[in-house]
mmCIF file of C-alpha atoms in Angstrom:
data_model
loop_
_atom_site.group_PDB
_atom_site.id
_atom_site.type_symbol
_atom_site.label_atom_id
_atom_site.label_comp_id
_atom_site.label_asym_id
_atom_site.label_seq_id
_atom_site.Cartn_x
_atom_site.Cartn_y
_atom_site.Cartn_z
ATOM 1 C CA MET A 719 -49.579 100.353 209.979
ATOM 2 C CA THR A 720 -46.336 101.130 211.801
ATOM 3 C CA ILE A 721 -46.339 100.588 215.566
ATOM 4 C CA ARG A 722 -44.349 103.290 217.332
ATOM 5 C CA LEU A 723 -42.365 102.036 220.327
ATOM 6 C CA LEU A 724 -40.871 103.561 223.462
ATOM 7 C CA LEU A 725 -38.229 101.517 225.304
ATOM 8 C CA ALA A 726 -37.436 102.063 228.982
ATOM 9 C CA GLU A 727 -34.531 99.938 230.225
ATOM 10 C CA ASP A 728 -31.750 101.069 232.547
ATOM 11 C CA GLN A 729 -29.017 98.816 231.135
ATOM 12 C CA GLU A 730 -27.696 100.563 228.030
ATOM 13 C CA LEU A 731 -26.439 97.401 226.338
ATOM 14 C CA VAL A 732 -29.804 95.670 226.757
ATOM 15 C CA ARG A 733 -31.674 98.791 225.650
ATOM 16 C CA THR A 734 -29.552 99.156 222.525
ATOM 17 C CA ALA A 735 -29.791 95.464 221.626
ATOM 18 C CA LEU A 736 -33.541 95.403 222.166
ATOM 19 C CA GLY A 737 -33.981 98.495 220.017
ATOM 20 C CA ALA A 738 -31.922 96.977 217.213
ATOM 21 C CA LEU A 739 -33.890 93.733 217.418
ATOM 22 C CA LEU A 740 -37.266 95.469 217.271
ATOM 23 C CA ASP A 741 -36.192 97.737 214.414
ATOM 24 C CA LEU A 742 -35.738 94.604 212.290
ATOM 25 C CA GLU A 743 -39.515 94.176 212.245
ATOM 26 C CA ASP A 744 -41.088 95.928 209.239
ATOM 27 C CA ASP A 745 -44.039 97.243 211.216
ATOM 28 C CA PHE A 746 -42.100 98.536 214.255
ATOM 29 C CA GLU A 747 -40.384 101.884 214.735
ATOM 30 C CA VAL A 748 -38.488 102.627 217.948
ATOM 31 C CA VAL A 749 -39.162 106.351 218.418
ATOM 32 C CA ALA A 750 -37.625 106.785 221.879
ATOM 33 C CA ALA A 751 -35.428 104.955 224.378
ATOM 34 C CA VAL A 752 -34.810 106.033 227.971
ATOM 35 C CA GLY A 753 -32.829 104.635 230.883
ATOM 36 C CA ARG A 754 -34.910 105.905 233.810
ATOM 37 C CA GLY A 755 -38.489 105.378 234.865
ATOM 38 C CA ASP A 756 -39.021 109.067 235.579
ATOM 39 C CA GLN A 757 -38.242 109.865 231.917
ATOM 40 C CA VAL A 758 -41.023 107.661 230.529
ATOM 41 C CA VAL A 759 -43.958 110.076 230.601
ATOM 42 C CA GLU A 760 -42.027 112.992 229.094
ATOM 43 C CA ALA A 761 -40.691 110.745 226.311
ATOM 44 C CA ALA A 762 -44.213 109.449 225.645
ATOM 45 C CA ARG A 763 -45.568 112.989 225.419
ATOM 46 C CA ASP A 764 -42.771 114.056 223.069
ATOM 47 C CA HIS A 765 -42.739 111.029 220.737
ATOM 48 C CA ARG A 766 -46.333 109.702 220.877
ATOM 49 C CA PRO A 767 -45.570 105.954 220.958
ATOM 50 C CA ASP A 768 -48.326 103.385 220.522
ATOM 51 C CA VAL A 769 -46.673 100.939 222.920
ATOM 52 C CA ALA A 770 -44.179 101.434 225.751
ATOM 53 C CA LEU A 771 -41.949 98.534 226.804
ATOM 54 C CA LEU A 772 -41.011 99.091 230.435
ATOM 55 C CA ASP A 773 -38.457 97.231 232.517
ATOM 56 C CA ILE A 774 -39.486 96.865 236.171
ATOM 57 C CA GLU A 775 -36.250 97.748 237.941
ATOM 58 C CA MET A 776 -35.141 101.245 236.909
ATOM 59 C CA PRO A 777 -33.803 104.295 238.739
ATOM 60 C CA GLY A 778 -36.040 107.285 239.341
ATOM 61 C CA LEU A 779 -39.280 105.332 239.120
ATOM 62 C CA ASP A 780 -39.771 101.599 238.704
ATOM 63 C CA GLY A 781 -41.575 100.277 235.647
ATOM 64 C CA LEU A 782 -44.768 99.443 237.530
ATOM 65 C CA ALA A 783 -45.049 102.959 238.939
ATOM 66 C CA ALA A 784 -44.166 104.434 235.527
ATOM 67 C CA ALA A 785 -46.926 102.331 233.929
ATOM 68 C CA ALA A 786 -49.477 103.730 236.376
ATOM 69 C CA VAL A 787 -48.431 107.332 235.674
ATOM 70 C CA LEU A 788 -48.411 106.678 231.927
ATOM 71 C CA ALA A 789 -51.967 105.308 232.088
ATOM 72 C CA GLN A 790 -53.065 108.592 233.674
ATOM 73 C CA GLU A 791 -50.999 111.013 231.614
ATOM 74 C CA VAL A 792 -50.786 109.357 228.165
ATOM 75 C CA PRO A 793 -53.663 106.848 228.109
ATOM 76 C CA ARG A 794 -53.440 106.138 224.374
ATOM 77 C CA CYS A 795 -50.007 104.546 224.905
ATOM 78 C CA GLN A 796 -50.365 100.866 225.816
ATOM 79 C CA VAL A 797 -47.829 99.227 228.135
ATOM 80 C CA VAL A 798 -45.894 95.973 227.999
ATOM 81 C CA ILE A 799 -43.882 95.143 231.106
ATOM 82 C CA LEU A 800 -40.660 93.438 230.040
ATOM 83 C CA THR A 801 -38.761 91.913 232.941
ATOM 84 C CA THR A 802 -36.294 89.313 234.114
ATOM 85 C CA PHE A 803 -38.636 88.479 236.968
ATOM 86 C CA GLY A 804 -41.652 86.332 236.134
ATOM 87 C CA ARG A 805 -43.191 86.734 239.582
ATOM 88 C CA ALA A 806 -46.876 86.436 240.315
ATOM 89 C CA GLY A 807 -46.923 89.556 242.503
ATOM 90 C CA TYR A 808 -45.305 91.632 239.762
ATOM 91 C CA LEU A 809 -47.903 90.502 237.238
ATOM 92 C CA ARG A 810 -50.783 91.443 239.523
ATOM 93 C CA ARG A 811 -49.270 94.875 240.181
ATOM 94 C CA ALA A 812 -48.583 95.378 236.460
ATOM 95 C CA MET A 813 -52.216 94.685 235.608
ATOM 96 C CA GLU A 814 -53.372 97.019 238.390
ATOM 97 C CA ALA A 815 -51.099 99.716 236.919
ATOM 98 C CA GLY A 816 -52.854 99.399 233.556
ATOM 99 C CA ALA A 817 -50.322 97.308 231.622
ATOM 100 C CA LEU A 818 -51.835 95.087 228.922
ATOM 101 C CA GLY A 819 -48.780 92.872 228.431
ATOM 102 C CA PHE A 820 -46.277 91.123 230.658
ATOM 103 C CA VAL A 821 -43.326 89.382 228.946
ATOM 104 C CA VAL A 822 -40.223 87.882 230.553
ATOM 105 C CA LYS A 823 -36.889 88.770 228.982
ATOM 106 C CA ASP A 824 -35.927 85.193 228.173
ATOM 107 C CA ALA A 825 -38.962 84.824 225.876
ATOM 108 C CA PRO A 826 -38.156 84.263 222.179
ATOM 109 C CA ALA A 827 -38.047 87.400 220.003
ATOM 110 C CA GLU A 828 -41.127 86.300 218.055
ATOM 111 C CA VAL A 829 -43.122 86.008 221.294
ATOM 112 C CA LEU A 830 -42.226 89.595 222.209
ATOM 113 C CA ALA A 831 -43.054 90.856 218.710
ATOM 114 C CA ASP A 832 -46.416 89.074 218.785
ATOM 115 C CA ALA A 833 -47.161 90.501 222.244
ATOM 116 C CA ILE A 834 -46.413 94.047 221.052
ATOM 117 C CA ARG A 835 -48.736 93.684 218.043
ATOM 118 C CA ARG A 836 -51.547 92.269 220.151
ATOM 119 C CA VAL A 837 -51.188 94.923 222.853
ATOM 120 C CA ALA A 838 -51.166 97.642 220.179
ATOM 121 C CA ALA A 839 -54.508 96.190 219.037
ATOM 122 C CA GLY A 840 -55.859 96.474 222.596
ATOM 123 C CA GLU A 841 -55.489 92.821 223.616
ATOM 124 C CA ARG A 842 -54.152 91.622 226.967
ATOM 125 C CA VAL A 843 -51.102 89.351 226.661
ATOM 126 C CA VAL A 844 -49.851 87.328 229.625
ATOM 127 C CA ASP A 845 -47.971 84.042 229.845
ATOM 128 C CA PRO A 846 -50.642 81.429 230.799
ATOM 129 C CA GLU A 847 -48.459 79.731 233.442
ATOM 130 C CA LEU A 848 -47.678 83.040 235.105
ATOM 131 C CA ALA A 849 -51.355 84.013 235.029
ATOM 132 C CA ALA A 850 -52.268 80.736 236.736
ATOM 133 C CA ALA A 851 -49.555 81.261 239.360
ATOM 134 C CA THR A 852 -50.836 84.775 240.025
ATOM 135 C CA ILE A 853 -54.364 83.555 240.631
ATOM 136 C CA ALA A 854 -53.080 80.799 242.910
ATOM 137 C CA ALA A 855 -50.852 83.175 244.879
ATOM 138 C CA GLY A 856 -53.632 85.660 245.612
ATOM 139 C CA ALA A 857 -53.159 89.335 246.350
ATOM 140 C CA SER A 858 -50.306 90.687 248.434
ATOM 141 C CA PRO A 859 -51.229 90.820 252.134
ATOM 142 C CA LEU A 860 -48.865 93.744 252.732
ATOM 143 C CA THR A 861 -50.071 97.319 253.044
ATOM 144 C CA ALA A 862 -48.309 100.092 251.137
ATOM 145 C CA ARG A 863 -46.508 101.241 254.303
ATOM 146 C CA GLU A 864 -45.399 97.693 255.170
ATOM 147 C CA ARG A 865 -43.928 97.445 251.673
ATOM 148 C CA ASP A 866 -42.221 100.811 252.170
ATOM 149 C CA VAL A 867 -40.446 99.818 255.393
ATOM 150 C CA LEU A 868 -39.354 96.451 254.007
ATOM 151 C CA ASP A 869 -38.063 98.085 250.848
ATOM 152 C CA ALA A 870 -36.209 100.714 252.879
ATOM 153 C CA SER A 871 -34.472 97.964 254.848
ATOM 154 C CA ARG A 872 -32.709 96.551 251.767
ATOM 155 C CA SER A 873 -29.547 98.529 252.460
ATOM 156 C CA GLY A 874 -29.361 97.250 256.039
ATOM 157 C CA ALA A 875 -30.600 100.558 257.439
ATOM 158 C CA GLY A 876 -31.653 100.576 261.081
ATOM 159 C CA VAL A 877 -35.068 101.504 262.440
ATOM 160 C CA ALA A 878 -34.038 105.103 263.198
ATOM 161 C CA GLU A 879 -32.703 105.659 259.678
ATOM 162 C CA ILE A 880 -35.807 104.142 258.067
ATOM 163 C CA ALA A 881 -38.067 106.214 260.316
ATOM 164 C CA ALA A 882 -36.276 109.422 259.289
ATOM 165 C CA LYS A 883 -36.386 108.497 255.602
ATOM 166 C CA LEU A 884 -40.118 107.705 255.635
ATOM 167 C CA TYR A 885 -41.100 110.486 258.090
ATOM 168 C CA LEU A 886 -42.453 107.973 260.598
ATOM 169 C CA SER A 887 -41.795 107.405 264.288
ATOM 170 C CA GLU A 888 -39.470 104.561 265.244
ATOM 171 C CA GLY A 889 -42.332 102.838 267.057
ATOM 172 C CA THR A 890 -44.470 102.963 263.925
ATOM 173 C CA VAL A 891 -41.655 101.467 261.846
ATOM 174 C CA ARG A 892 -41.257 98.632 264.364
ATOM 175 C CA ASN A 893 -45.000 97.993 264.214
ATOM 176 C CA TYR A 894 -44.923 97.812 260.429
ATOM 177 C CA PHE A 895 -42.014 95.375 260.584
ATOM 178 C CA SER A 896 -43.842 93.193 263.106
ATOM 179 C CA SER A 897 -46.950 93.135 260.960
ATOM 180 C CA ALA A 898 -44.982 92.326 257.775
ATOM 181 C CA ILE A 899 -43.110 89.528 259.582
ATOM 182 C CA ALA A 900 -46.399 88.030 260.763
ATOM 183 C CA LYS A 901 -48.012 88.251 257.327
ATOM 184 C CA THR A 902 -45.041 86.606 255.592
ATOM 185 C CA GLY A 903 -44.779 83.898 258.236
ATOM 186 C CA THR A 904 -41.120 84.670 258.859
ATOM 187 C CA ARG A 905 -38.931 85.212 261.923
ATOM 188 C CA ASN A 906 -37.350 88.588 261.234
ATOM 189 C CA ARG A 907 -37.364 91.509 258.827
ATOM 190 C CA THR A 908 -34.540 90.083 256.691
ATOM 191 C CA GLU A 909 -36.562 86.942 256.027
ATOM 192 C CA ALA A 910 -39.721 88.996 255.500
ATOM 193 C CA LEU A 911 -37.915 91.098 252.891
ATOM 194 C CA ARG A 912 -36.652 87.977 251.108
ATOM 195 C CA VAL A 913 -40.090 86.325 251.009
ATOM 196 C CA ALA A 914 -41.871 89.494 249.901
ATOM 197 C CA ASP A 915 -39.251 90.024 247.195
ATOM 198 C CA GLN A 916 -39.522 86.447 245.918
ATOM 199 C CA ARG A 917 -43.293 86.756 245.649
ATOM 200 C CA GLY A 918 -43.147 90.082 243.829
ATOM 201 C CA TRP A 919 -44.918 91.992 246.588
ATOM 202 C CA LEU A 920 -42.397 94.864 246.715
#
């Protein structure tokens, strides 16, 4: 049986190389490759892949959000999250989004190929060390809105700019920052952003 694959990776060189690598496997066929997260569902509808390999950081829609939409819109397509970041928070969010596999990009090619075959068969495939770290780390303490304001502060935007972008009052934005700072045990929003990022909470 041939396993039909959809690749979603924003870096063209990586996407092309990954496609060429997977096409070497006798039982794989790369039927679609996209560079944006908001192209995933349409490509899945058009090409009917068995497994979608999604990078986390993509324009339009990140891989975790794309996985959640894919689970709703094209449930027969299983998802493997393929990422540079082996973070516990990312793994938890990937599982919540319906992904069956989570593979870091520095894994050997045979590990990725094995993960794809097992996910296509309906198995869950996660690196054991990362799974243990995820359990130990626990769930993210941040609310969705606290994540939003931290994420919006990446560019160095001020409270007024963030408030306008998220359609919130400036006081509400400050409150979310204060709460996020307290929950991350940090001194300011820059440190809170760094800690939340490192733990895969954003």
